[in-house]
mmCIF file of C-alpha atoms in Angstrom:
data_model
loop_
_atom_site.group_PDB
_atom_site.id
_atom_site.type_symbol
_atom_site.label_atom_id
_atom_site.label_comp_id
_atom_site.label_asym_id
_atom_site.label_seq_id
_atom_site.Cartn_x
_atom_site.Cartn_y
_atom_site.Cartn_z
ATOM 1 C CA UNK A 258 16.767 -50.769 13.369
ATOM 2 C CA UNK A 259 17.291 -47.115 12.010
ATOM 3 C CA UNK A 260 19.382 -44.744 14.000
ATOM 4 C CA UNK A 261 17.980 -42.141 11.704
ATOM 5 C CA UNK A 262 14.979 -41.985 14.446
ATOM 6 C CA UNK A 263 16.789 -41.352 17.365
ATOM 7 C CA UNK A 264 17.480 -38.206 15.913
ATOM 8 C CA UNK A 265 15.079 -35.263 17.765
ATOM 9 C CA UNK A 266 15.264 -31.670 16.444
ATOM 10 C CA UNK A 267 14.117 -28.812 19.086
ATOM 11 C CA UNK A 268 10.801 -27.268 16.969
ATOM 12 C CA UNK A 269 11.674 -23.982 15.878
ATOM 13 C CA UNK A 270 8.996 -21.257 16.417
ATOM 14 C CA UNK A 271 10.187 -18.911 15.042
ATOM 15 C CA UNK A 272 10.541 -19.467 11.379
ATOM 16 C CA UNK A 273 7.298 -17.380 11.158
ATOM 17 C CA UNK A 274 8.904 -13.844 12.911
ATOM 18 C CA UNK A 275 10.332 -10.790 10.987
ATOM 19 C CA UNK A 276 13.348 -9.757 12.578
ATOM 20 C CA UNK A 277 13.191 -7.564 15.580
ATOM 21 C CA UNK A 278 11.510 -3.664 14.774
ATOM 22 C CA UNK A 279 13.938 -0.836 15.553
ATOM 23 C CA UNK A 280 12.901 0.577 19.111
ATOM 24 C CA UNK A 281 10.965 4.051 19.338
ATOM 25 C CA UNK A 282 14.726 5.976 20.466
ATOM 26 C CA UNK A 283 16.319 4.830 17.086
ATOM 27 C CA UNK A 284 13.180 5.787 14.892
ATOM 28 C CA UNK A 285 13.220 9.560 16.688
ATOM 29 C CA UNK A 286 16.785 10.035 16.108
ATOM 30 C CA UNK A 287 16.488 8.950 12.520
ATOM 31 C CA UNK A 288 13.484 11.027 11.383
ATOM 32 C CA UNK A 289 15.419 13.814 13.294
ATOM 33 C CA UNK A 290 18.680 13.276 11.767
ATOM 34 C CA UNK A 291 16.476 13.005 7.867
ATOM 35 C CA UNK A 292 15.304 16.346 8.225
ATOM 36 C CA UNK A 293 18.685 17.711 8.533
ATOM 37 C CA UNK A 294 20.520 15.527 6.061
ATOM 38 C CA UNK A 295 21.892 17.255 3.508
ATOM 39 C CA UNK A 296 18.459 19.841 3.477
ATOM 40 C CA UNK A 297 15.867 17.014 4.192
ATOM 41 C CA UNK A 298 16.910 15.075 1.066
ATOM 42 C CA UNK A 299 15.888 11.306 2.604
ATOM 43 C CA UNK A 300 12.938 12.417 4.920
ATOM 44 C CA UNK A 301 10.320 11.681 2.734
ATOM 45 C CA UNK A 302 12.088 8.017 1.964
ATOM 46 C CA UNK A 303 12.553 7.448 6.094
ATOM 47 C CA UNK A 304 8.925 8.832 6.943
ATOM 48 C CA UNK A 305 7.218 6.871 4.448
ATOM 49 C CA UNK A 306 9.235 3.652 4.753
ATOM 50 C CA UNK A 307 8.573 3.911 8.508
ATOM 51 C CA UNK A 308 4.706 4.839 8.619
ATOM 52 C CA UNK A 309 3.111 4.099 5.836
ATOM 53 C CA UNK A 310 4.815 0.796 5.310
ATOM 54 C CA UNK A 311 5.888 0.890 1.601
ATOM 55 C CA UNK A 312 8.945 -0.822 0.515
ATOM 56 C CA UNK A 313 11.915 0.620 -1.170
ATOM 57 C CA UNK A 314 10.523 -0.808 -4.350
ATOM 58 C CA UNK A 315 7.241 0.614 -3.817
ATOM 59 C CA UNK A 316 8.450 4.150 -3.433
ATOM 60 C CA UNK A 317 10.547 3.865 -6.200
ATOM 61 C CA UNK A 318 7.518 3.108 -8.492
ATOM 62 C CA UNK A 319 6.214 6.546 -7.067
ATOM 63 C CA UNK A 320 9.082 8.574 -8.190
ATOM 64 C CA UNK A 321 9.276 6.700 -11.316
ATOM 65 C CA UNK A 322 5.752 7.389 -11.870
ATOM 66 C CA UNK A 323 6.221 10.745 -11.374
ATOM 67 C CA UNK A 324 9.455 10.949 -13.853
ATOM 68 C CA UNK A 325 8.348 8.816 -16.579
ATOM 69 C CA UNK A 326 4.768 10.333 -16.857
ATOM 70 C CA UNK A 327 4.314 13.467 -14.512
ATOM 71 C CA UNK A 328 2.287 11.589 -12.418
ATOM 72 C CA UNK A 329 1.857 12.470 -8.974
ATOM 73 C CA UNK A 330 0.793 9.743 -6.142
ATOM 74 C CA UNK A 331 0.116 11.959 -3.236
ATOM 75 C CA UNK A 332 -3.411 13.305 -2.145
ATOM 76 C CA UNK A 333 -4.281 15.806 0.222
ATOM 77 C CA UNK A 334 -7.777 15.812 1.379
ATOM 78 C CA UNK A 335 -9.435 18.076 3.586
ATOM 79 C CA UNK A 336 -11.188 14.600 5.369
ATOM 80 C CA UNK A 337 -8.745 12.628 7.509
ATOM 81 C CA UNK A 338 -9.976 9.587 5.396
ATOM 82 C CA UNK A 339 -8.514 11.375 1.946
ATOM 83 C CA UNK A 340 -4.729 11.526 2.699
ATOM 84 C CA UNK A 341 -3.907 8.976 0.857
ATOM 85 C CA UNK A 342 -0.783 7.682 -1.142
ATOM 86 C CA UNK A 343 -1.666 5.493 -4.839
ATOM 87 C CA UNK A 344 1.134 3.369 -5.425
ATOM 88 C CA UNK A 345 1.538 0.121 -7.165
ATOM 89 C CA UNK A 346 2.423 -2.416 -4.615
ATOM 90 C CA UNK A 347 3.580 -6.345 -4.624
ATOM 91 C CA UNK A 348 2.475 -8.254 -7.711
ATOM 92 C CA UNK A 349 1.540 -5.029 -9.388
ATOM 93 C CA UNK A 350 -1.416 -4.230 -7.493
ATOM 94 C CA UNK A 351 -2.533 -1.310 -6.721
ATOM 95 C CA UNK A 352 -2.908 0.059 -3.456
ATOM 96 C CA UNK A 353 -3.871 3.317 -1.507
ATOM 97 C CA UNK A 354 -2.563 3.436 1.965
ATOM 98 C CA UNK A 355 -3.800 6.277 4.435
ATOM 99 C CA UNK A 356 -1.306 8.254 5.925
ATOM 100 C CA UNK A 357 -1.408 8.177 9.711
ATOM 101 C CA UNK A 358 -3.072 11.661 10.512
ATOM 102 C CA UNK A 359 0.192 13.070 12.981
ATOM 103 C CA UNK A 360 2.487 12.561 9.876
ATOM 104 C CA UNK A 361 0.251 14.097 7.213
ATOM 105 C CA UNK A 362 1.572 17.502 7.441
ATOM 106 C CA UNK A 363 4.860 16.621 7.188
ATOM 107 C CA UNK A 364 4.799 14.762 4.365
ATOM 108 C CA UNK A 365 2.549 17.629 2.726
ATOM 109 C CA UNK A 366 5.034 20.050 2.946
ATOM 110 C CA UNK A 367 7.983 18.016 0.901
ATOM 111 C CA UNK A 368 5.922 16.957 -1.325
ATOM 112 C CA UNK A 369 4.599 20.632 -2.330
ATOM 113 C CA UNK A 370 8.410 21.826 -2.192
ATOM 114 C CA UNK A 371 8.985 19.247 -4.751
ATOM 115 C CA UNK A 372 11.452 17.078 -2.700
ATOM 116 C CA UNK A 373 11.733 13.951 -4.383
ATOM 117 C CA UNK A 374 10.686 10.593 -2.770
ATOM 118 C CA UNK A 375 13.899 8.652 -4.158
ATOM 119 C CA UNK A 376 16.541 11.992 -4.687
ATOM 120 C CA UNK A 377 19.569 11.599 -6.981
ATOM 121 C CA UNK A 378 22.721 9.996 -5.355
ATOM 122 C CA UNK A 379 19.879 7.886 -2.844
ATOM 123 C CA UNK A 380 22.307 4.842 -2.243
ATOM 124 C CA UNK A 381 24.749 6.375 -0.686
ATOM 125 C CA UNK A 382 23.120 9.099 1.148
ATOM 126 C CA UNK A 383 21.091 6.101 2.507
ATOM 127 C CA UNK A 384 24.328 4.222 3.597
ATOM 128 C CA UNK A 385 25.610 7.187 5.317
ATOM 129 C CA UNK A 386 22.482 8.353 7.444
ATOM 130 C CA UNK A 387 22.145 4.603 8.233
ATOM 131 C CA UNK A 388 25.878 4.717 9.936
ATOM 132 C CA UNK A 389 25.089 8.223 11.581
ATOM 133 C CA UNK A 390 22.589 6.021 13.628
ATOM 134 C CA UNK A 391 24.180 3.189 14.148
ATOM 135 C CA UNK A 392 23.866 0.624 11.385
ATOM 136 C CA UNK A 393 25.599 -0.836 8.640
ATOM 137 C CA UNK A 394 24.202 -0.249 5.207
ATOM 138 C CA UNK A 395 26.248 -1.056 1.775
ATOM 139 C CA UNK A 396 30.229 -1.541 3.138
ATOM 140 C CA UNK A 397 30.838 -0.704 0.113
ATOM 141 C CA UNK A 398 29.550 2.812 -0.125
ATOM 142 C CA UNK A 399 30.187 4.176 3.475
ATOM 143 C CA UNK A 400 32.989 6.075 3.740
ATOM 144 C CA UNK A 401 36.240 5.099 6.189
ATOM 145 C CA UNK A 402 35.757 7.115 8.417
ATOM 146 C CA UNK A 403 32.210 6.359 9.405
ATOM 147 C CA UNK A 404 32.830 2.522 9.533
ATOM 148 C CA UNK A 405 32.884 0.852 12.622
ATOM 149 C CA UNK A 406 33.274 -2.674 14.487
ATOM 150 C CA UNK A 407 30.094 -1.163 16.619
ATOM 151 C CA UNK A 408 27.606 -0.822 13.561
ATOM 152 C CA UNK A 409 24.613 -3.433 13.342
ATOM 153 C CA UNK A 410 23.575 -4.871 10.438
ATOM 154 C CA UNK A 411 20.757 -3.640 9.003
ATOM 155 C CA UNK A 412 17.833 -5.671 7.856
ATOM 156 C CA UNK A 413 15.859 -5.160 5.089
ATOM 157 C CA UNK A 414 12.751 -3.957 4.787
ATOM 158 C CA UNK A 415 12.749 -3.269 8.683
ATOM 159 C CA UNK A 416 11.173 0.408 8.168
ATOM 160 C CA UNK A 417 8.366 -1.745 6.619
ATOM 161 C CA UNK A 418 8.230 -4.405 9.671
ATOM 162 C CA UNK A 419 8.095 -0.946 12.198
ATOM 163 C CA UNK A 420 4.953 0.427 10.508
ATOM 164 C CA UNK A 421 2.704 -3.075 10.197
ATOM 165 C CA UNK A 422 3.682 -3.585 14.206
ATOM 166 C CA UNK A 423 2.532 -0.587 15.031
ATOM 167 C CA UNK A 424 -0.556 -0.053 12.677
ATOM 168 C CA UNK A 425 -1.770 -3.531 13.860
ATOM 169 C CA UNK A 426 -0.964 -2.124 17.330
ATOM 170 C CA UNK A 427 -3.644 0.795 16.774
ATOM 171 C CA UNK A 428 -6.335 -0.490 14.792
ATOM 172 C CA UNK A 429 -6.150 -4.232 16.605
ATOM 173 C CA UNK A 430 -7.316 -5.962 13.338
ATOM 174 C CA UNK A 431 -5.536 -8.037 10.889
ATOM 175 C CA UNK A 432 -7.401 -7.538 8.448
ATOM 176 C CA UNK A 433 -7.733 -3.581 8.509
ATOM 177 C CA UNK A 434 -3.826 -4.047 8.703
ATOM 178 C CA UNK A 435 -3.363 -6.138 5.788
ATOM 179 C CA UNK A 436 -5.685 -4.148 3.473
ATOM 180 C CA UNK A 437 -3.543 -1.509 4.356
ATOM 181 C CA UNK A 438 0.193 -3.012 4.125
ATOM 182 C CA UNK A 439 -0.891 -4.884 1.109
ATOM 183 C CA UNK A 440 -0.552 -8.660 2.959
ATOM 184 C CA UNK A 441 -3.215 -11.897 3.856
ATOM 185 C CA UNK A 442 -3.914 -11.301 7.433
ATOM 186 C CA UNK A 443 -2.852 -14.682 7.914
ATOM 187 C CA UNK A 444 1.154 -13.207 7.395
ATOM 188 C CA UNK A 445 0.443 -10.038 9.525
ATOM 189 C CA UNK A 446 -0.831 -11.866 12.361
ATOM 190 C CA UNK A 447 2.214 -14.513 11.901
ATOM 191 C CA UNK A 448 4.596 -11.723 11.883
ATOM 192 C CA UNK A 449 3.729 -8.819 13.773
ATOM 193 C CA UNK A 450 1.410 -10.176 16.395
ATOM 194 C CA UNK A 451 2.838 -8.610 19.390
ATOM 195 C CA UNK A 452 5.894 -7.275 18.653
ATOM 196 C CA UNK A 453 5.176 -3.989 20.336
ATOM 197 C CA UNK A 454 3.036 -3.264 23.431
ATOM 198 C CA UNK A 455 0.194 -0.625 22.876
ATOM 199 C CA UNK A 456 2.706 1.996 24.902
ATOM 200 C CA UNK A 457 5.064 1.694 22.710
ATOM 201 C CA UNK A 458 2.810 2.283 19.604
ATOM 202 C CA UNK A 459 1.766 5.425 21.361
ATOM 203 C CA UNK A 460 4.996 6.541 21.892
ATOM 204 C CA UNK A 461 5.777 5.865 18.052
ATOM 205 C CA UNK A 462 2.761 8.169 16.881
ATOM 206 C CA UNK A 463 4.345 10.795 19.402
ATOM 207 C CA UNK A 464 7.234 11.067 17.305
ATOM 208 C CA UNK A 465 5.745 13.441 15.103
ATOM 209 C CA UNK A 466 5.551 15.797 17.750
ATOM 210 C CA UNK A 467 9.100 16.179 18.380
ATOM 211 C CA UNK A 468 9.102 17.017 15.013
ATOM 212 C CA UNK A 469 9.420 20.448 13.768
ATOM 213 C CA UNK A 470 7.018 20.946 10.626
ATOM 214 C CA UNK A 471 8.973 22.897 8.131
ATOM 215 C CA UNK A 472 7.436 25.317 5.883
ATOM 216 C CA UNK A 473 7.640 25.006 1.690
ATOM 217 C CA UNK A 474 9.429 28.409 1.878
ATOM 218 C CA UNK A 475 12.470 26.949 3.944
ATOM 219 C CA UNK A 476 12.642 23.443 2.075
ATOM 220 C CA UNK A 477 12.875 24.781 -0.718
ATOM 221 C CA UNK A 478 15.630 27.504 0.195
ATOM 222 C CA UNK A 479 17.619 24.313 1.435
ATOM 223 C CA UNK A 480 17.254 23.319 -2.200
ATOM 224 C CA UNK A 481 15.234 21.106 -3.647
ATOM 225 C CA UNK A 482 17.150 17.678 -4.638
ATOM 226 C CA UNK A 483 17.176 16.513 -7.941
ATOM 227 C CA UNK A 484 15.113 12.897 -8.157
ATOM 228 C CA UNK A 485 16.674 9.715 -8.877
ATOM 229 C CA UNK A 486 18.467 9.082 -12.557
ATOM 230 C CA UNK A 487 17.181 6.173 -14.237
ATOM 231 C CA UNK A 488 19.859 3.993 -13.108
ATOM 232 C CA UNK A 489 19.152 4.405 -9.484
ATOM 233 C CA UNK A 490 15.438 3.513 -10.000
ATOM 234 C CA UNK A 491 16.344 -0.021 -12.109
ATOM 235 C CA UNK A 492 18.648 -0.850 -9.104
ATOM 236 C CA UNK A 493 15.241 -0.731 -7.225
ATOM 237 C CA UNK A 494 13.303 -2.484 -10.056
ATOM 238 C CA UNK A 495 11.269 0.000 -11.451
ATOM 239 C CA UNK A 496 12.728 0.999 -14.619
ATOM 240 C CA UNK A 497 11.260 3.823 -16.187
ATOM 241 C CA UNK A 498 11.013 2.883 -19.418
ATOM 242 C CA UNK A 499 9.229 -0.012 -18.624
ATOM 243 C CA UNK A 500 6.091 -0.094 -19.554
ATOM 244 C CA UNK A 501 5.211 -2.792 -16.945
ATOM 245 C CA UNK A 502 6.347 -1.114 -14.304
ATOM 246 C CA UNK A 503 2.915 1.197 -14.546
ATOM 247 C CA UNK A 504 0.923 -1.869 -15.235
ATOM 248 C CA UNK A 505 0.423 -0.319 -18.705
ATOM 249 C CA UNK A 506 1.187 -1.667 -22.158
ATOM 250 C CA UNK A 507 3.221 -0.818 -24.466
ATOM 251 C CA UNK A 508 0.497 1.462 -26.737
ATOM 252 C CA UNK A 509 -0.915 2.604 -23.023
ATOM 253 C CA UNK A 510 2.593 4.126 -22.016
ATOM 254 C CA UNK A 511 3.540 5.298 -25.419
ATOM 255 C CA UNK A 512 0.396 7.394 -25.582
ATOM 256 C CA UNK A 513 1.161 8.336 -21.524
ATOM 257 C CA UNK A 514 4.818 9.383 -22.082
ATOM 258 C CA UNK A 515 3.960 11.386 -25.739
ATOM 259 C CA UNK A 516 1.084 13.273 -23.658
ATOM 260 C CA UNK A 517 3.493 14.047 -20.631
ATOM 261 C CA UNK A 518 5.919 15.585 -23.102
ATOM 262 C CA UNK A 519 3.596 17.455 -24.673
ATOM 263 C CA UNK A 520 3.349 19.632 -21.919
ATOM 264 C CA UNK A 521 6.891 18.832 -20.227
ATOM 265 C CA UNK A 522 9.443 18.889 -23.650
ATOM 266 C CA UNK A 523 12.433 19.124 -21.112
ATOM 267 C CA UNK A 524 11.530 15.940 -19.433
ATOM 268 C CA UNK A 525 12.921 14.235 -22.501
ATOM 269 C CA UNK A 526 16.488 15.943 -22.030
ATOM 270 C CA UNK A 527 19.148 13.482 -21.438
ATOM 271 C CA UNK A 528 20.257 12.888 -17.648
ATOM 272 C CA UNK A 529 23.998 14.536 -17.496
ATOM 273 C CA UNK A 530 26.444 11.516 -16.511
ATOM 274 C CA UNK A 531 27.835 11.444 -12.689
ATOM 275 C CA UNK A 532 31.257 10.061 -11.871
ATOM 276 C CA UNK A 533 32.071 6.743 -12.547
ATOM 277 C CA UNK A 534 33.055 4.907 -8.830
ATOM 278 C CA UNK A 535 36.809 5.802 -8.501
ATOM 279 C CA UNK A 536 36.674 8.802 -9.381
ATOM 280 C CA UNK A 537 36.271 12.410 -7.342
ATOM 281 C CA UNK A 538 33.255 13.511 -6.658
#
């Protein structure tokens, strides 16, 4: 006899779920609270994260892209097909993600005021406009006074997990959607497979109009943010001196970074040091 078999175990079905998407309320109030954040300086991160899908990774291989070589990623077509994003996605593949039309001009006008997609001091800007909506971000980072018993944890990559739901929502196709989030339709039916009715995808796109669309005049009078030092973008894995991180080698990005400071000498001026953690700000 083994009393190993009386043993039953309920089947789990869920093994196979991301975690729940934030609802359509919380999205609206944090796109609303990014564009007034200290001048707009995480919009471009929330937007982006939320719906185009990329991870934190991924857009940090944008601005690091754009720092390391003077690269841009963004492009602005006059055909709804041609806004498109190139960035270098899982496994170092690349990708190019359309941007869903209602967002496009938003996202236009940052990126021609020169905001930066990761902006210097990103952490903890990211920990506190987390907390202004209600979740918990690094403890470590968010100030005293915004820390409370009430927070929810925040999951990662959950911007991500919002935009598949809803992009499978619209186009109804797994594999459209998995072209697009850089997945096997196999995991995006697994894990986003109704997670969202199609009312509630409609009411996500219909964010962007309770949006105001600023204009490159104003964002940059609210002052353009510096990007992210090189530190910040390693603590997102994509070091800039990395040669790998561009899917180059090492002859490719030597010859890339010599021609971008050709015509940029002052990207090659040393990044001034911030405060070490103790210290005032």
């Amino acid at each position: 006899h083994n009393p190993v078999k009386l043993i039953t175990l309920k089947r789990k079905i869920d093994d196979y779920k991301v975690p729940k998407i934030l609802t359509n309320e919380v999205i609206s109030d944090l796109l609303t609270r990014a564009q007034g954040f200290k001048g707009g300086r995480l919009f471009l991160f929330c937007v982006l994260g939320i719906v185009v899908a990329l991870r934190p990774a991924e857009l940090g291989r944008i601005q690091a892209l754009l720092k390391a070589l003077g690269v841009g990623s963004f492009r602005f077509g006059d055909d709804p097909d041609e806004q498109l994003i190139d960035v270098i996605g899982k496994l170092r593949q690349w990708r190019h993600p359309e941007i869903p039309p209602e967002f496009v001009p938003f996202i236009k006008a940052y990126v021609e005021a020169g905001y930066p997609v990761i902006p210097r001091g990103f952490a903890h800007d990211w920990t506190v406009l987390r907390a202004q909506v209600g979740y918990l971000g690094r403890r470590d980072l968010l100030p005293a006074h915004l820390f409370s018993e009430k927070l929810e944890p925040w999951t990662s990559d959950v911007l991500r997990h919002v935009g598949i739901t809803h992009k499978l929502n619209r186009t109804q196709s797994e594999e459209e959607t998995a072209l697009w989030a850089g997945d096997s339709p196999k995991m995006i039916f697994f894990h986003y497979k109704g997670k969202a009715t199609r009312k509630e995808t409609r009411e996500f796109y219909a964010n962007a109009a309770k949006l105001r669309v600023p204009s490159v005049q104003e964002l940059k009078a609210a002052g353009v943010p510096p990007g992210a030092t090189d530190c910040e973008l390693r603590r997102l894995k994509c070091p800039v001196d990395n040669p790998n991180t561009f899917l180059m080698t090492e002859k490719e990005f030597g010859q890339a970074r010599k021609a971008y400071l050709a015509r940029c000498p002052e990207a090659a001026n040393p990044e001034a040091q911030g405060p070490r953690r103790g210290e005032d700000t």
